[in-house]
JSON list of C-alpha atoms in Angstrom, two decimals:
[
{"chain": "A", "resi": 5, "resn": "SER", "atom": "CA", "xyz": [0.01, 0.07, -0.01]},
{"chain": "A", "resi": 6, "resn": "ALA", "atom": "CA", "xyz": [2.95, 2.55, 1.09]},
{"chain": "A", "resi": 7, "resn": "VAL", "atom": "CA", "xyz": [4.60, 1.62, -2.42]},
{"chain": "A", "resi": 8, "resn": "ALA", "atom": "CA", "xyz": [1.43, 2.09, -4.50]},
{"chain": "A", "resi": 9, "resn": "ARG", "atom": "CA", "xyz": [0.98, 5.60, -2.99]},
{"chain": "A", "resi": 10, "resn": "PHE", "atom": "CA", "xyz": [4.37, 6.62, -3.20]},
{"chain": "A", "resi": 11, "resn": "ALA", "atom": "CA", "xyz": [4.22, 5.47, -6.99]},
{"chain": "A", "resi": 12, "resn": "GLY", "atom": "CA", "xyz": [1.01, 7.32, -7.09]},
{"chain": "A", "resi": 13, "resn": "VAL", "atom": "CA", "xyz": [-1.16, 4.65, -8.13]},
{"chain": "A", "resi": 14, "resn": "GLY", "atom": "CA", "xyz": [-4.73, 4.30, -6.51]},
{"chain": "A", "resi": 15, "resn": "ALA", "atom": "CA", "xyz": [-4.39, 0.84, -5.56]},
{"chain": "A", "resi": 16, "resn": "GLY", "atom": "CA", "xyz": [-5.43, 1.56, -1.73]},
{"chain": "A", "resi": 17, "resn": "SER", "atom": "CA", "xyz": [-8.68, -0.69, -2.09]},
{"chain": "A", "resi": 18, "resn": "VAL", "atom": "CA", "xyz": [-7.03, -3.77, -3.68]},
{"chain": "A", "resi": 19, "resn": "VAL", "atom": "CA", "xyz": [-4.54, -3.94, -1.39]},
{"chain": "A", "resi": 20, "resn": "LEU", "atom": "CA", "xyz": [-7.02, -3.70, 1.64]},
{"chain": "A", "resi": 21, "resn": "LEU", "atom": "CA", "xyz": [-9.16, -6.55, -0.01]},
{"chain": "A", "resi": 22, "resn": "ALA", "atom": "CA", "xyz": [-5.68, -8.63, -0.33]},
{"chain": "A", "resi": 23, "resn": "TYR", "atom": "CA", "xyz": [-5.09, -8.19, 3.14]},
{"chain": "A", "resi": 24, "resn": "ASP", "atom": "CA", "xyz": [-8.50, -8.83, 4.31]},
{"chain": "A", "resi": 25, "resn": "LEU", "atom": "CA", "xyz": [-8.33, -12.11, 2.25]},
{"chain": "A", "resi": 26, "resn": "THR", "atom": "CA", "xyz": [-5.06, -13.15, 3.77]},
{"chain": "A", "resi": 27, "resn": "VAL", "atom": "CA", "xyz": [-6.30, -12.57, 7.20]},
{"chain": "A", "resi": 28, "resn": "CYS", "atom": "CA", "xyz": [-9.33, -14.57, 6.52]},
{"chain": "A", "resi": 29, "resn": "LEU", "atom": "CA", "xyz": [-7.24, -17.59, 5.10]},
{"chain": "A", "resi": 30, "resn": "ILE", "atom": "CA", "xyz": [-4.94, -17.59, 8.17]},
{"chain": "A", "resi": 31, "resn": "ALA", "atom": "CA", "xyz": [-8.19, -17.73, 10.53]},
{"chain": "A", "resi": 32, "resn": "VAL", "atom": "CA", "xyz": [-9.53, -20.72, 8.40]},
{"chain": "A", "resi": 33, "resn": "GLY", "atom": "CA", "xyz": [-6.18, -22.44, 8.52]},
{"chain": "A", "resi": 34, "resn": "LEU", "atom": "CA", "xyz": [-5.84, -22.21, 12.12]},
{"chain": "A", "resi": 35, "resn": "PHE", "atom": "CA", "xyz": [-9.38, -23.41, 12.95]},
{"chain": "A", "resi": 36, "resn": "ALA", "atom": "CA", "xyz": [-8.55, -26.30, 10.60]},
{"chain": "A", "resi": 37, "resn": "ASP", "atom": "CA", "xyz": [-5.75, -27.02, 12.59]},
{"chain": "A", "resi": 38, "resn": "LEU", "atom": "CA", "xyz": [-7.60, -26.99, 15.53]},
{"chain": "A", "resi": 39, "resn": "LEU", "atom": "CA", "xyz": [-10.16, -29.26, 14.46]},
{"chain": "A", "resi": 40, "resn": "TRP", "atom": "CA", "xyz": [-7.78, -31.97, 13.04]},
{"chain": "A", "resi": 41, "resn": "GLY", "atom": "CA", "xyz": [-5.89, -31.88, 16.32]},
{"chain": "A", "resi": 42, "resn": "ARG", "atom": "CA", "xyz": [-2.33, -31.23, 15.14]},
{"chain": "A", "resi": 43, "resn": "TRP", "atom": "CA", "xyz": [-1.89, -29.04, 18.14]},
{"chain": "A", "resi": 44, "resn": "ALA", "atom": "CA", "xyz": [-2.65, -32.04, 20.30]},
{"chain": "A", "resi": 45, "resn": "ARG", "atom": "CA", "xyz": [-0.15, -34.24, 18.66]},
{"chain": "A", "resi": 46, "resn": "ALA", "atom": "CA", "xyz": [2.58, -31.71, 18.95]},
{"chain": "A", "resi": 47, "resn": "ALA", "atom": "CA", "xyz": [1.70, -31.37, 22.73]},
{"chain": "A", "resi": 48, "resn": "VAL", "atom": "CA", "xyz": [2.14, -34.87, 23.29]},
{"chain": "A", "resi": 49, "resn": "THR", "atom": "CA", "xyz": [5.41, -35.00, 21.03]},
{"chain": "A", "resi": 50, "resn": "GLY", "atom": "CA", "xyz": [6.89, -32.00, 23.31]},
{"chain": "A", "resi": 51, "resn": "LEU", "atom": "CA", "xyz": [5.76, -34.07, 26.43]},
{"chain": "A", "resi": 52, "resn": "VAL", "atom": "CA", "xyz": [7.72, -37.06, 25.50]},
{"chain": "A", "resi": 53, "resn": "VAL", "atom": "CA", "xyz": [10.72, -35.04, 24.57]},
{"chain": "A", "resi": 54, "resn": "ASP", "atom": "CA", "xyz": [10.70, -33.18, 27.68]},
{"chain": "A", "resi": 55, "resn": "LEU", "atom": "CA", "xyz": [9.96, -36.58, 29.87]},
{"chain": "A", "resi": 56, "resn": "GLY", "atom": "CA", "xyz": [13.02, -37.86, 28.05]},
{"chain": "A", "resi": 57, "resn": "GLU", "atom": "CA", "xyz": [15.44, -35.20, 29.16]},
{"chain": "A", "resi": 58, "resn": "PRO", "atom": "CA", "xyz": [16.62, -35.96, 32.45]},
{"chain": "A", "resi": 59, "resn": "ALA", "atom": "CA", "xyz": [18.01, -32.28, 33.00]},
{"chain": "A", "resi": 60, "resn": "ALA", "atom": "CA", "xyz": [14.50, -30.96, 32.71]},
{"chain": "A", "resi": 61, "resn": "GLY", "atom": "CA", "xyz": [13.57, -32.32, 35.99]},
{"chain": "A", "resi": 62, "resn": "GLY", "atom": "CA", "xyz": [10.14, -31.37, 37.53]},
{"chain": "A", "resi": 63, "resn": "VAL", "atom": "CA", "xyz": [7.11, -33.68, 38.85]},
{"chain": "A", "resi": 64, "resn": "LEU", "atom": "CA", "xyz": [5.54, -35.66, 36.26]},
{"chain": "A", "resi": 65, "resn": "ARG", "atom": "CA", "xyz": [2.28, -34.11, 37.26]},
{"chain": "A", "resi": 66, "resn": "ASP", "atom": "CA", "xyz": [3.30, -30.75, 36.51]},
{"chain": "A", "resi": 67, "resn": "ARG", "atom": "CA", "xyz": [4.60, -31.76, 33.40]},
{"chain": "A", "resi": 68, "resn": "LEU", "atom": "CA", "xyz": [1.38, -33.50, 32.18]},
{"chain": "A", "resi": 69, "resn": "ALA", "atom": "CA", "xyz": [-0.67, -30.69, 33.31]},
{"chain": "A", "resi": 70, "resn": "GLY", "atom": "CA", "xyz": [1.39, -28.13, 31.15]},
{"chain": "A", "resi": 71, "resn": "ALA", "atom": "CA", "xyz": [1.35, -30.14, 28.16]},
{"chain": "A", "resi": 72, "resn": "LEU", "atom": "CA", "xyz": [-2.41, -30.95, 28.46]},
{"chain": "A", "resi": 73, "resn": "GLY", "atom": "CA", "xyz": [-3.33, -27.56, 29.52]},
{"chain": "A", "resi": 74, "resn": "ASP", "atom": "CA", "xyz": [-5.38, -28.56, 32.30]},
{"chain": "A", "resi": 75, "resn": "PRO", "atom": "CA", "xyz": [-3.97, -27.36, 35.77]},
{"chain": "A", "resi": 76, "resn": "THR", "atom": "CA", "xyz": [-6.16, -29.64, 37.87]},
{"chain": "A", "resi": 77, "resn": "LEU", "atom": "CA", "xyz": [-4.50, -32.89, 36.54]},
{"chain": "A", "resi": 78, "resn": "VAL", "atom": "CA", "xyz": [-3.93, -35.55, 38.90]},
{"chain": "A", "resi": 79, "resn": "VAL", "atom": "CA", "xyz": [-1.50, -38.19, 38.83]},
{"chain": "A", "resi": 80, "resn": "GLY", "atom": "CA", "xyz": [-2.11, -41.43, 41.00]},
{"chain": "A", "resi": 81, "resn": "TYR", "atom": "CA", "xyz": [0.51, -43.95, 41.31]},
{"chain": "A", "resi": 82, "resn": "TRP", "atom": "CA", "xyz": [-0.67, -47.67, 42.16]},
{"chain": "A", "resi": 83, "resn": "LEU", "atom": "CA", "xyz": [0.67, -49.40, 45.18]},
{"chain": "A", "resi": 84, "resn": "PRO", "atom": "CA", "xyz": [-0.08, -52.96, 44.77]},
{"chain": "A", "resi": 85, "resn": "GLU", "atom": "CA", "xyz": [0.70, -53.89, 48.40]},
{"chain": "A", "resi": 86, "resn": "GLU", "atom": "CA", "xyz": [-1.57, -51.11, 49.57]},
{"chain": "A", "resi": 87, "resn": "GLY", "atom": "CA", "xyz": [-4.36, -51.49, 47.25]},
{"chain": "A", "resi": 88, "resn": "ARG", "atom": "CA", "xyz": [-4.79, -47.88, 46.55]},
{"chain": "A", "resi": 89, "resn": "TYR", "atom": "CA", "xyz": [-3.17, -44.78, 44.45]},
{"chain": "A", "resi": 90, "resn": "VAL", "atom": "CA", "xyz": [-1.29, -42.01, 46.12]},
{"chain": "A", "resi": 91, "resn": "ASP", "atom": "CA", "xyz": [0.35, -38.98, 44.31]},
{"chain": "A", "resi": 92, "resn": "ASP", "atom": "CA", "xyz": [3.88, -37.97, 44.05]},
{"chain": "A", "resi": 93, "resn": "THR", "atom": "CA", "xyz": [4.13, -36.94, 47.81]},
{"chain": "A", "resi": 94, "resn": "GLY", "atom": "CA", "xyz": [2.48, -40.22, 49.05]},
{"chain": "A", "resi": 95, "resn": "ARG", "atom": "CA", "xyz": [-0.98, -38.79, 49.81]},
{"chain": "A", "resi": 96, "resn": "PRO", "atom": "CA", "xyz": [-3.93, -41.11, 48.86]},
{"chain": "A", "resi": 97, "resn": "VAL", "atom": "CA", "xyz": [-5.63, -40.07, 45.58]},
{"chain": "A", "resi": 98, "resn": "GLU", "atom": "CA", "xyz": [-9.33, -40.59, 45.65]},
{"chain": "A", "resi": 99, "resn": "LEU", "atom": "CA", "xyz": [-11.04, -41.42, 42.45]},
{"chain": "A", "resi": 100, "resn": "PRO", "atom": "CA", "xyz": [-14.02, -39.29, 41.64]},
{"chain": "A", "resi": 101, "resn": "ALA", "atom": "CA", "xyz": [-17.51, -40.80, 41.20]},
{"chain": "A", "resi": 102, "resn": "GLY", "atom": "CA", "xyz": [-18.75, -41.00, 37.51]},
{"chain": "A", "resi": 103, "resn": "ASP", "atom": "CA", "xyz": [-20.97, -38.11, 37.89]},
{"chain": "A", "resi": 104, "resn": "ALA", "atom": "CA", "xyz": [-18.32, -35.55, 39.48]},
{"chain": "A", "resi": 105, "resn": "GLY", "atom": "CA", "xyz": [-17.21, -34.05, 36.17]},
{"chain": "A", "resi": 106, "resn": "ARG", "atom": "CA", "xyz": [-13.81, -35.36, 36.18]},
{"chain": "A", "resi": 107, "resn": "ALA", "atom": "CA", "xyz": [-12.53, -38.35, 34.15]},
{"chain": "A", "resi": 108, "resn": "VAL", "atom": "CA", "xyz": [-10.31, -41.04, 34.96]},
{"chain": "A", "resi": 109, "resn": "THR", "atom": "CA", "xyz": [-8.00, -42.65, 32.77]},
{"chain": "A", "resi": 110, "resn": "PRO", "atom": "CA", "xyz": [-6.19, -45.86, 33.72]},
{"chain": "A", "resi": 111, "resn": "VAL", "atom": "CA", "xyz": [-2.21, -46.24, 32.82]},
{"chain": "A", "resi": 112, "resn": "GLU", "atom": "CA", "xyz": [-1.63, -49.98, 32.50]},
{"chain": "A", "resi": 113, "resn": "GLU", "atom": "CA", "xyz": [1.33, -51.75, 31.72]},
{"chain": "A", "resi": 114, "resn": "GLY", "atom": "CA", "xyz": [1.92, -55.49, 31.21]},
{"chain": "A", "resi": 115, "resn": "GLY", "atom": "CA", "xyz": [-2.03, -55.91, 31.90]},
{"chain": "A", "resi": 116, "resn": "GLY", "atom": "CA", "xyz": [-1.52, -54.42, 35.34]},
{"chain": "A", "resi": 117, "resn": "ARG", "atom": "CA", "xyz": [-2.37, -51.26, 36.73]},
{"chain": "A", "resi": 118, "resn": "VAL", "atom": "CA", "xyz": [0.26, -48.70, 36.65]},
{"chain": "A", "resi": 119, "resn": "ALA", "atom": "CA", "xyz": [-1.18, -45.06, 37.57]},
{"chain": "A", "resi": 120, "resn": "VAL", "atom": "CA", "xyz": [-4.48, -43.25, 37.01]},
{"chain": "A", "resi": 121, "resn": "LEU", "atom": "CA", "xyz": [-4.68, -39.65, 35.73]},
{"chain": "A", "resi": 122, "resn": "VAL", "atom": "CA", "xyz": [-7.81, -37.69, 36.96]},
{"chain": "A", "resi": 123, "resn": "HIS", "atom": "CA", "xyz": [-8.56, -34.93, 34.56]},
{"chain": "A", "resi": 124, "resn": "ASP", "atom": "CA", "xyz": [-11.26, -32.50, 33.17]},
{"chain": "A", "resi": 125, "resn": "PRO", "atom": "CA", "xyz": [-12.91, -34.67, 30.44]},
{"chain": "A", "resi": 126, "resn": "ALA", "atom": "CA", "xyz": [-12.79, -32.05, 27.71]},
{"chain": "A", "resi": 127, "resn": "VAL", "atom": "CA", "xyz": [-9.01, -32.31, 27.77]},
{"chain": "A", "resi": 128, "resn": "LEU", "atom": "CA", "xyz": [-8.63, -35.81, 26.64]},
{"chain": "A", "resi": 129, "resn": "ASP", "atom": "CA", "xyz": [-11.93, -36.55, 24.58]},
{"chain": "A", "resi": 130, "resn": "ASP", "atom": "CA", "xyz": [-9.77, -37.71, 21.54]},
{"chain": "A", "resi": 131, "resn": "PRO", "atom": "CA", "xyz": [-9.25, -41.28, 21.76]},
{"chain": "A", "resi": 132, "resn": "ALA", "atom": "CA", "xyz": [-6.04, -41.02, 19.86]},
{"chain": "A", "resi": 133, "resn": "LEU", "atom": "CA", "xyz": [-5.06, -38.09, 21.99]},
{"chain": "A", "resi": 134, "resn": "LEU", "atom": "CA", "xyz": [-5.90, -40.32, 25.03]},
{"chain": "A", "resi": 135, "resn": "SER", "atom": "CA", "xyz": [-3.87, -43.40, 23.89]},
{"chain": "A", "resi": 136, "resn": "ALA", "atom": "CA", "xyz": [-0.71, -41.20, 23.15]},
{"chain": "A", "resi": 137, "resn": "VAL", "atom": "CA", "xyz": [-0.76, -39.36, 26.62]},
{"chain": "A", "resi": 138, "resn": "GLY", "atom": "CA", "xyz": [-1.17, -42.75, 28.09]},
{"chain": "A", "resi": 139, "resn": "SER", "atom": "CA", "xyz": [1.51, -44.28, 26.26]},
{"chain": "A", "resi": 140, "resn": "ALA", "atom": "CA", "xyz": [3.91, -41.08, 27.36]},
{"chain": "A", "resi": 141, "resn": "ALA", "atom": "CA", "xyz": [2.45, -41.52, 31.04]},
{"chain": "A", "resi": 142, "resn": "ARG", "atom": "CA", "xyz": [3.38, -44.85, 31.06]},
{"chain": "A", "resi": 143, "resn": "LEU", "atom": "CA", "xyz": [6.94, -44.44, 29.83]},
{"chain": "A", "resi": 144, "resn": "ALA", "atom": "CA", "xyz": [7.39, -41.58, 32.36]},
{"chain": "A", "resi": 145, "resn": "VAL", "atom": "CA", "xyz": [6.23, -43.98, 35.01]},
{"chain": "A", "resi": 146, "resn": "SER", "atom": "CA", "xyz": [8.37, -46.70, 34.06]},
{"chain": "A", "resi": 147, "resn": "ASN", "atom": "CA", "xyz": [11.35, -44.33, 33.58]},
{"chain": "A", "resi": 148, "resn": "ALA", "atom": "CA", "xyz": [10.89, -43.14, 37.22]},
{"chain": "A", "resi": 149, "resn": "ARG", "atom": "CA", "xyz": [10.60, -46.78, 38.46]},
{"chain": "A", "resi": 150, "resn": "LEU", "atom": "CA", "xyz": [13.86, -47.24, 36.51]},
{"chain": "A", "resi": 151, "resn": "GLN", "atom": "CA", "xyz": [15.63, -44.45, 38.08]},
{"chain": "A", "resi": 152, "resn": "ALA", "atom": "CA", "xyz": [14.32, -45.14, 41.47]},
{"chain": "A", "resi": 153, "resn": "GLU", "atom": "CA", "xyz": [15.65, -48.97, 41.01]},
{"chain": "A", "resi": 154, "resn": "VAL", "atom": "CA", "xyz": [19.17, -47.84, 39.89]},
{"chain": "A", "resi": 155, "resn": "ALA", "atom": "CA", "xyz": [19.38, -45.28, 42.87]},
{"chain": "A", "resi": 156, "resn": "ALA", "atom": "CA", "xyz": [18.62, -48.18, 45.14]},
{"chain": "A", "resi": 157, "resn": "ARG", "atom": "CA", "xyz": [21.39, -50.24, 43.59]},
{"chain": "A", "resi": 158, "resn": "VAL", "atom": "CA", "xyz": [23.90, -47.32, 44.12]},
{"chain": "A", "resi": 159, "resn": "GLY", "atom": "CA", "xyz": [22.75, -47.36, 47.68]},
{"chain": "A", "resi": 160, "resn": "GLU", "atom": "CA", "xyz": [23.33, -50.90, 47.96]},
{"chain": "A", "resi": 161, "resn": "VAL", "atom": "CA", "xyz": [26.82, -50.70, 46.44]},
{"chain": "A", "resi": 162, "resn": "GLU", "atom": "CA", "xyz": [27.73, -47.67, 48.69]},
{"chain": "A", "resi": 163, "resn": "ALA", "atom": "CA", "xyz": [26.64, -49.48, 51.82]},
{"chain": "A", "resi": 164, "resn": "SER", "atom": "CA", "xyz": [28.71, -52.62, 50.53]},
{"chain": "A", "resi": 165, "resn": "ARG", "atom": "CA", "xyz": [31.72, -50.44, 50.15]},
{"chain": "A", "resi": 166, "resn": "ARG", "atom": "CA", "xyz": [31.48, -48.86, 53.47]},
{"chain": "A", "resi": 167, "resn": "ARG", "atom": "CA", "xyz": [31.06, -51.98, 55.12]},
{"chain": "A", "resi": 168, "resn": "ILE", "atom": "CA", "xyz": [34.25, -53.50, 53.18]},
{"chain": "A", "resi": 169, "resn": "VAL", "atom": "CA", "xyz": [36.43, -50.31, 54.29]},
{"chain": "A", "resi": 170, "resn": "GLU", "atom": "CA", "xyz": [35.01, -50.79, 57.69]},
{"chain": "A", "resi": 171, "resn": "ALA", "atom": "CA", "xyz": [35.83, -54.60, 57.88]},
{"chain": "A", "resi": 172, "resn": "SER", "atom": "CA", "xyz": [39.57, -53.87, 56.47]},
{"chain": "A", "resi": 173, "resn": "GLY", "atom": "CA", "xyz": [40.00, -50.96, 59.25]},
{"chain": "A", "resi": 174, "resn": "GLU", "atom": "CA", "xyz": [39.09, -53.44, 61.69]},
{"chain": "A", "resi": 175, "resn": "GLN", "atom": "CA", "xyz": [41.42, -56.20, 60.35]},
{"chain": "A", "resi": 176, "resn": "ARG", "atom": "CA", "xyz": [44.14, -53.58, 59.91]},
{"chain": "A", "resi": 177, "resn": "ALA", "atom": "CA", "xyz": [43.94, -52.63, 63.89]},
{"chain": "A", "resi": 178, "resn": "ARG", "atom": "CA", "xyz": [43.45, -56.40, 64.75]},
{"chain": "A", "resi": 179, "resn": "LEU", "atom": "CA", "xyz": [46.77, -56.88, 62.92]},
{"chain": "A", "resi": 180, "resn": "GLU", "atom": "CA", "xyz": [48.37, -54.07, 64.62]},
{"chain": "A", "resi": 181, "resn": "ARG", "atom": "CA", "xyz": [47.40, -55.15, 68.28]},
{"chain": "A", "resi": 182, "resn": "GLU", "atom": "CA", "xyz": [48.55, -58.72, 67.16]},
{"chain": "A", "resi": 183, "resn": "LEU", "atom": "CA", "xyz": [52.08, -57.32, 66.21]},
{"chain": "A", "resi": 184, "resn": "ARG", "atom": "CA", "xyz": [52.37, -55.25, 69.29]},
{"chain": "A", "resi": 185, "resn": "GLU", "atom": "CA", "xyz": [51.69, -58.10, 71.45]}
]
């Protein structure tokens, strides 16, 4: 429009029409993208990438809630020995009744319960998105479980090393006493 005015050509209405048409096409494209749900796949893809980076840190609940846009999301981890769900701090998670306006999505691995997601039903109303989020949560829970097992093994190795050092110190002290006698 500025170039047309500088050249002295009266193309202001044509440029305005082209601008309006461009804005309308962008709006239609964004609406179509919203309907086809590519934003949801992108959110889940971003979640999986985020969960794969150990340096990202953070609680799984916060990361899932951020990716899904549901700040009320609750993640409950199944404790088979106690027969109940708990959150990441160990507090019990009560599953809502069917008419409570909340949806419950179980996360299973190998046919057994691993966790449960309690969320706004509108957030995960697409079955494909629900499956993708369940898979991402299953991966994250498995990853957390493996990291906990590694930490436990490292603790066992450190304790074993401490016992060996203490035993060698005691043996050395015993030998010193025997040599002095």
